[in-house]
Short mmCIF file of C-alpha atoms and ligand atoms in Angstrom, two decimals:
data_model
loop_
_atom_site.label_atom_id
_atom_site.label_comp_id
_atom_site.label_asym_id
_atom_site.label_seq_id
_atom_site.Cartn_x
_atom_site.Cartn_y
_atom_site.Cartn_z
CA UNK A 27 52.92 -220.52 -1.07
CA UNK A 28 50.84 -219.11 1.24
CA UNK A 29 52.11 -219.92 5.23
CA UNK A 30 49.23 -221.57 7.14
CA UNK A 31 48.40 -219.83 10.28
CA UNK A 32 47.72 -222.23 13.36
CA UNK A 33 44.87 -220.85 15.12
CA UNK A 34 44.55 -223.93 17.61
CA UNK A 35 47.03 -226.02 19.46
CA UNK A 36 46.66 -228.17 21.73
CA UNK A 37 42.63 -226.81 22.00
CA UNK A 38 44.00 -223.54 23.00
CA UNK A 39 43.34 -220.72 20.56
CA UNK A 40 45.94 -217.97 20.37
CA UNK A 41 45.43 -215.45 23.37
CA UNK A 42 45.34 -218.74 25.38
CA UNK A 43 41.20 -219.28 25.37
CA UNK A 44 39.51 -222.95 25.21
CA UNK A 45 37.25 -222.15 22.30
CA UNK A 46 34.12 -221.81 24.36
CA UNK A 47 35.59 -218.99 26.28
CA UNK A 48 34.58 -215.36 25.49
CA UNK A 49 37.33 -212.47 25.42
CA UNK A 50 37.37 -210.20 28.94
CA UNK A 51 34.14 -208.23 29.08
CA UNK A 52 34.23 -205.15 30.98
CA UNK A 53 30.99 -202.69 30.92
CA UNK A 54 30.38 -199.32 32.36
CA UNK A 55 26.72 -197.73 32.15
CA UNK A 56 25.74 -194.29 32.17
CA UNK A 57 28.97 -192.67 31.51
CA UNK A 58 27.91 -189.48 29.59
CA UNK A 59 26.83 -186.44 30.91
CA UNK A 60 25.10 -185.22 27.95
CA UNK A 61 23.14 -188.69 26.80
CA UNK A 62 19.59 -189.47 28.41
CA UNK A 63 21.84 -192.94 28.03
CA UNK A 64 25.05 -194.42 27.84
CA UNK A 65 27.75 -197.26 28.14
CA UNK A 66 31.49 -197.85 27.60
CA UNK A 67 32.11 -201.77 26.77
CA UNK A 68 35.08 -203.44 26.22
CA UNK A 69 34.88 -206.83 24.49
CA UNK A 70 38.55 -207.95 24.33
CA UNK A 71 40.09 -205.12 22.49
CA UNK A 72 37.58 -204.17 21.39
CA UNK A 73 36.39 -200.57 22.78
CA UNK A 74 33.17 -198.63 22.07
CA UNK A 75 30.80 -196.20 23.50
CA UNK A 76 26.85 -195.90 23.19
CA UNK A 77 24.97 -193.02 23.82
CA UNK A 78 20.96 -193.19 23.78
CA UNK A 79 18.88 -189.96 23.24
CA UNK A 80 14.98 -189.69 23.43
CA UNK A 81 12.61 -190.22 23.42
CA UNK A 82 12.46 -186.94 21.77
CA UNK A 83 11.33 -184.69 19.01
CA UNK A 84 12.19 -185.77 15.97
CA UNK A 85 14.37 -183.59 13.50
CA UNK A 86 13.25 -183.46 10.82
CA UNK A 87 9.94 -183.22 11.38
CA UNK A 88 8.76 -184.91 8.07
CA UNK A 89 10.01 -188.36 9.42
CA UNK A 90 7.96 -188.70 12.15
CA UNK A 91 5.40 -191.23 12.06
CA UNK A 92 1.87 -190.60 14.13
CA UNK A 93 1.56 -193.80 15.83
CA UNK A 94 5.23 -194.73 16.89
CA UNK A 95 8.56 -193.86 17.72
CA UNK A 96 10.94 -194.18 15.12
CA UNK A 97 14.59 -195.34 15.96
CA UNK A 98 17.46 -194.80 14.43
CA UNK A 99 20.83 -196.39 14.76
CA UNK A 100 24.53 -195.35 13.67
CA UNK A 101 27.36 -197.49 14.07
CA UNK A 102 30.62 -195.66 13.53
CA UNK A 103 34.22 -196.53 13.31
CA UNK A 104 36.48 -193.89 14.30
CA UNK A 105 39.37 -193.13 12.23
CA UNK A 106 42.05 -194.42 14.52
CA UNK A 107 40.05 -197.75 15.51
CA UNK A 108 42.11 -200.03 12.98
CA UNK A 109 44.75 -200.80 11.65
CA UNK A 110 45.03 -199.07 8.52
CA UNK A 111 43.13 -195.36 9.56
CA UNK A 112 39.71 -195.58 8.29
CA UNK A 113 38.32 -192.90 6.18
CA UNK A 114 36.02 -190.87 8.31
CA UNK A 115 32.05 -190.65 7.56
CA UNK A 116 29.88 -193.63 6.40
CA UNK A 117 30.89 -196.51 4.16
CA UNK A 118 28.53 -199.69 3.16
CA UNK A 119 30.13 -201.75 5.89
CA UNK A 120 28.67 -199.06 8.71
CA UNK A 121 25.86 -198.76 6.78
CA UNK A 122 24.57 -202.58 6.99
CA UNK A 123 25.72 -202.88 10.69
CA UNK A 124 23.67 -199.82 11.60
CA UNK A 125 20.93 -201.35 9.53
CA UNK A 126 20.56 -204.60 11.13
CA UNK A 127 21.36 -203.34 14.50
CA UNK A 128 18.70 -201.12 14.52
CA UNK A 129 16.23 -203.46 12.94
CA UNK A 130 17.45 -206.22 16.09
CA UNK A 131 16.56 -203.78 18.45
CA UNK A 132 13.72 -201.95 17.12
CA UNK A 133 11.97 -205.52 17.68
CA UNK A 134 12.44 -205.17 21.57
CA UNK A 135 11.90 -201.39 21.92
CA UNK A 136 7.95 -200.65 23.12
CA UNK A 137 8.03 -197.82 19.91
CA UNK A 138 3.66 -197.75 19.92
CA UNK A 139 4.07 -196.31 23.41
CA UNK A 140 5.78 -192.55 22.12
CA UNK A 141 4.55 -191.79 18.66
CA UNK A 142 5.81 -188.89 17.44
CA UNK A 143 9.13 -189.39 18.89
CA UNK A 144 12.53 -190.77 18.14
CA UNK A 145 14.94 -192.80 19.42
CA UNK A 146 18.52 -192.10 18.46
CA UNK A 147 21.23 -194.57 19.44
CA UNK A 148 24.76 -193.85 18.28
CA UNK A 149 27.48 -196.05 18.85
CA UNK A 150 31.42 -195.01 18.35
CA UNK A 151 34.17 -197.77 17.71
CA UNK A 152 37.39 -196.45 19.55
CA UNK A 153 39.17 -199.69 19.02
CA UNK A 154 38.09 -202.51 16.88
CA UNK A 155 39.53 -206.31 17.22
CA UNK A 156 36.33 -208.00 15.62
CA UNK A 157 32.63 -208.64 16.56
CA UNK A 158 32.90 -204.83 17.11
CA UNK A 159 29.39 -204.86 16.03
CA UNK A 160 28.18 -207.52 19.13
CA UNK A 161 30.50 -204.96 21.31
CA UNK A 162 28.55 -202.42 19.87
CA UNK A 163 25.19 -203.82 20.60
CA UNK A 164 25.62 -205.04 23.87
CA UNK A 165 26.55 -201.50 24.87
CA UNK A 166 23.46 -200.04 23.35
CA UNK A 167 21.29 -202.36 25.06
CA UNK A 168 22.59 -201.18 28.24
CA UNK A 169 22.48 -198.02 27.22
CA UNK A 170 18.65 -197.64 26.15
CA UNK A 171 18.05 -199.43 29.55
CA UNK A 172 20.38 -196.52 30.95
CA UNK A 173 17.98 -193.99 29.28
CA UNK A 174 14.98 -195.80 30.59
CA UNK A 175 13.76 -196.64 27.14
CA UNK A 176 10.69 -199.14 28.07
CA UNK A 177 11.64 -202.60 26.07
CA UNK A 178 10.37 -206.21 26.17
CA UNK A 179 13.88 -207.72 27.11
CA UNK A 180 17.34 -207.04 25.87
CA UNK A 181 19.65 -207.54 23.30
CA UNK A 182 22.56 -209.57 23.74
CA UNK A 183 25.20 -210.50 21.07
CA UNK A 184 28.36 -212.19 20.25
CA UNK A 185 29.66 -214.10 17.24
CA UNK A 186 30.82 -218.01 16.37
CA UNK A 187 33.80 -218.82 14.44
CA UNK A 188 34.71 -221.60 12.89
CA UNK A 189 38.41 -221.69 12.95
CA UNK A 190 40.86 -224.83 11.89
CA UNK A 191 37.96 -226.73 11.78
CA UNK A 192 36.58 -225.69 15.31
CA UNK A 193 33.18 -223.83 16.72
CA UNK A 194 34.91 -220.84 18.18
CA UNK A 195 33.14 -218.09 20.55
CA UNK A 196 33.94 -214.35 20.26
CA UNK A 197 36.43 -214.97 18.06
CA UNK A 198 39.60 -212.11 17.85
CA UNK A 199 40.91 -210.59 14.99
CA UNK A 200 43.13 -213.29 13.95
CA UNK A 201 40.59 -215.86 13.96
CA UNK A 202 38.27 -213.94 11.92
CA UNK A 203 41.05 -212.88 9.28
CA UNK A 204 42.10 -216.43 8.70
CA UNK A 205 39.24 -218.29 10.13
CA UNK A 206 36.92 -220.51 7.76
CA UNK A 207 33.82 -219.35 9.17
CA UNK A 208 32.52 -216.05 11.20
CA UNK A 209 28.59 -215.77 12.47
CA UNK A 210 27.69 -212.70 14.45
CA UNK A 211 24.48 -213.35 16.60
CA UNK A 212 22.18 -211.36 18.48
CA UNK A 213 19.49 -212.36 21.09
CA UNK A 214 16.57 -211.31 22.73
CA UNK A 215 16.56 -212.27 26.41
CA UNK A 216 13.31 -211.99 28.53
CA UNK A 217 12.88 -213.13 32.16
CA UNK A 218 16.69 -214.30 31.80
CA UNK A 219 15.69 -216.63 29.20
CA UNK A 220 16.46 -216.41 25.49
CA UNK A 221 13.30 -215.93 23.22
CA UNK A 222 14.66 -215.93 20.13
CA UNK A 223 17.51 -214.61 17.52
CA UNK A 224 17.09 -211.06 16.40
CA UNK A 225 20.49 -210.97 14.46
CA UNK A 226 22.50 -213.89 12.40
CA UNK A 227 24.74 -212.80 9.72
CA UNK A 228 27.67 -214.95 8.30
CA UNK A 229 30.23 -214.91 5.85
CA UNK A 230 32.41 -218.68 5.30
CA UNK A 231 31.40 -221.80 5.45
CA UNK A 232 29.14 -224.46 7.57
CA UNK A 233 27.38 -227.44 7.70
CA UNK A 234 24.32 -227.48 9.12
CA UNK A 235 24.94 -229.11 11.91
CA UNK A 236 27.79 -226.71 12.59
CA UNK A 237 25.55 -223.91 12.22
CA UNK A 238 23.00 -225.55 14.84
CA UNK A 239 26.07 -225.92 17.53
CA UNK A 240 27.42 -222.45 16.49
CA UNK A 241 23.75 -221.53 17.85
CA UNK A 242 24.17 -223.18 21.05
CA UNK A 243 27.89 -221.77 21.87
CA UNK A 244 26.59 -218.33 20.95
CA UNK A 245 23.83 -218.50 23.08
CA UNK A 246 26.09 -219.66 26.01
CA UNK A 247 27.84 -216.81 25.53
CA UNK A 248 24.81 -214.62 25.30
CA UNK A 249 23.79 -215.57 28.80
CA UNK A 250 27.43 -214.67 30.03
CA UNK A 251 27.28 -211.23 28.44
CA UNK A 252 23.74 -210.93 30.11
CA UNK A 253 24.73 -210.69 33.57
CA UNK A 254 27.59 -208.81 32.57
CA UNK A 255 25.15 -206.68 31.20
CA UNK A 256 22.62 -206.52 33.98
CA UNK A 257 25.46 -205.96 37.24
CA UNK A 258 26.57 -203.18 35.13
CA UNK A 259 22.80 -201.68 35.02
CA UNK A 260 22.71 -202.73 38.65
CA UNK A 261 26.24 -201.01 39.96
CA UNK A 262 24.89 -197.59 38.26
CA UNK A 263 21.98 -197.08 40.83
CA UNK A 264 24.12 -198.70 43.25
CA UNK A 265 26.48 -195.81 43.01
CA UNK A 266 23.77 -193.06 42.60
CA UNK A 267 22.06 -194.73 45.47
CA UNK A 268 25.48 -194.19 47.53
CA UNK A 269 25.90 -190.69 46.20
CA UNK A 270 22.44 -189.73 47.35
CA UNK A 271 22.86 -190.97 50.64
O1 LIG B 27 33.90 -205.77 13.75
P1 LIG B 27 32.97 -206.81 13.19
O2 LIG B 27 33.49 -208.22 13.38
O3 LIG B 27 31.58 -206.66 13.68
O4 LIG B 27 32.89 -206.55 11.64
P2 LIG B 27 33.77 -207.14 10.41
O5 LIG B 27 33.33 -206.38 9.21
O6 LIG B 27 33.69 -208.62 10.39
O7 LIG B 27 35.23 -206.67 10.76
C1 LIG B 27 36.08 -207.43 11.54
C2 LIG B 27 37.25 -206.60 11.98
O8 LIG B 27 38.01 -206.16 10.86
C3 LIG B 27 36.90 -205.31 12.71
O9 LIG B 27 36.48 -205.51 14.04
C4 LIG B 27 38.22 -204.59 12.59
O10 LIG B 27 39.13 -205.08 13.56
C5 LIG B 27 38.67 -204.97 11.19
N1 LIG B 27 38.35 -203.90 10.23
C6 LIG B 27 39.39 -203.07 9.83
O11 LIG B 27 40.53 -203.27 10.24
N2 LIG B 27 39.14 -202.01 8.97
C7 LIG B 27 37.89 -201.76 8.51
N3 LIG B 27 37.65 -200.74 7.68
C8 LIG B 27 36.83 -202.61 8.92
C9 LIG B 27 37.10 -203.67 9.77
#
């Protein structure tokens, strides 16, 4: 028989968090010399870095298209990110993410304003302990603000879980191995308000109502992860402001 993992006692969850906690955030933009924009993010243990380039010419020239920018995303998973080394190159898993990542922030990115162009975000998993795609996300967003990249808002993500029969936030590894339920969100933030969701995926099981409170604990989350987001945009200038001076 198969030995039942507690994930919640006493309405802690295992690294000690109520379930409407997220993991430890920590976010560093414009970190790369060589990027027009970057940002190290740690979401728990999870640890990735975004670079932003453009917008620039695009190679090859037979994709670009005369009245926008096109943008292109790759989400990558080094080979020493998980537990069991990863084969380098892409698989289908990196292949989705990068696919609905782009397409969430392609929707906030003002692309009619540099046709011609492209935008190429890449995003490297150092260290993954799930929701390394939200990790991933939230560091490109501050990233293409980084590279100045004119957008309506920004993207802000973080999964649900549902977990011994609880809505978790940000859920860890754990949770989402043995977890009944895991919902990765994304969403677009304007004026400090959310607008609307620009990324749901899900695998497990919900109820509906479930799902509709999974949406409000991910976008409390969201809002968190915004001004996490926004002091780190803020403490770049701040320190190129000092440097300057
Ligand atoms: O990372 P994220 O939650 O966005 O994506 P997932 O496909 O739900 O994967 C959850 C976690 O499984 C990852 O964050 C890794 O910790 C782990 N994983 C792994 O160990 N090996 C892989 N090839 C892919 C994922």
């Amino acid at each position: 028989m198969q030995e039942e993992v507690k994930l919640i006692v006493d309405g802690r969850r295992i690294d000690g968090r109520l379930p409407d906690e997220l993991r430890p955030i920590k976010i560093e933009a414009g970190v790369l010399k060589n990027a027009d924009g970057s940002c190290y993010l740690e979401m728990g243990k999870n640890k990735v870095m975004a670079a932003v380039y453009g917008p620039r010419k695009v190679q090859p020239k037979h994709l670009a298209d005369p009245t926008q920018a096109i943008v292109r995303y790759r989400y990558n998973m080094a080979p020493f990110s998980v537990e069991e080394r990863k084969r380098p190159g892409p698989d289908r898993r990196s292949v989705e993410i990068s696919k609905v990542s782009r397409e969430a922030l392609e929707s906030i990115i003002m692309k009619e304003l540099f046709p011609r162009s492209s935008i190429d975000i890449f995003v490297e998993v150092l260290q993954a302990d799930a929701g390394s795609r939200t990790a991933c996300l939230n560091a490109a967003s501050v990233a293409l603000v980084d590279a100045g990249i004119p957008m309506k808002g920004i993207i802000t993500s973080v999964a649900v879980a549902k977990v011994d029969g609880v809505l978790v936030l940000d859920p860890m590894k754990e949770e989402d191995n043995y977890g009944e339920a895991d919902i990765p969100f994304a969403f677009f933030i304007r004026n400090g308000k959310i607008e609307s969701i620009a990324l749901l995926q899900m695998d497990g099981r919900v109820t509906k109502e479930e799902l509709m409170q999974a949406v409000e604990l991910a976008k409390k989350g969201a809002m968190e992860i915004y001004k996490l987001q926004r002091e780190a945009i803020m403490r770049k200038y701040r320190v190129e402001e000092e440097e300057e001076e």
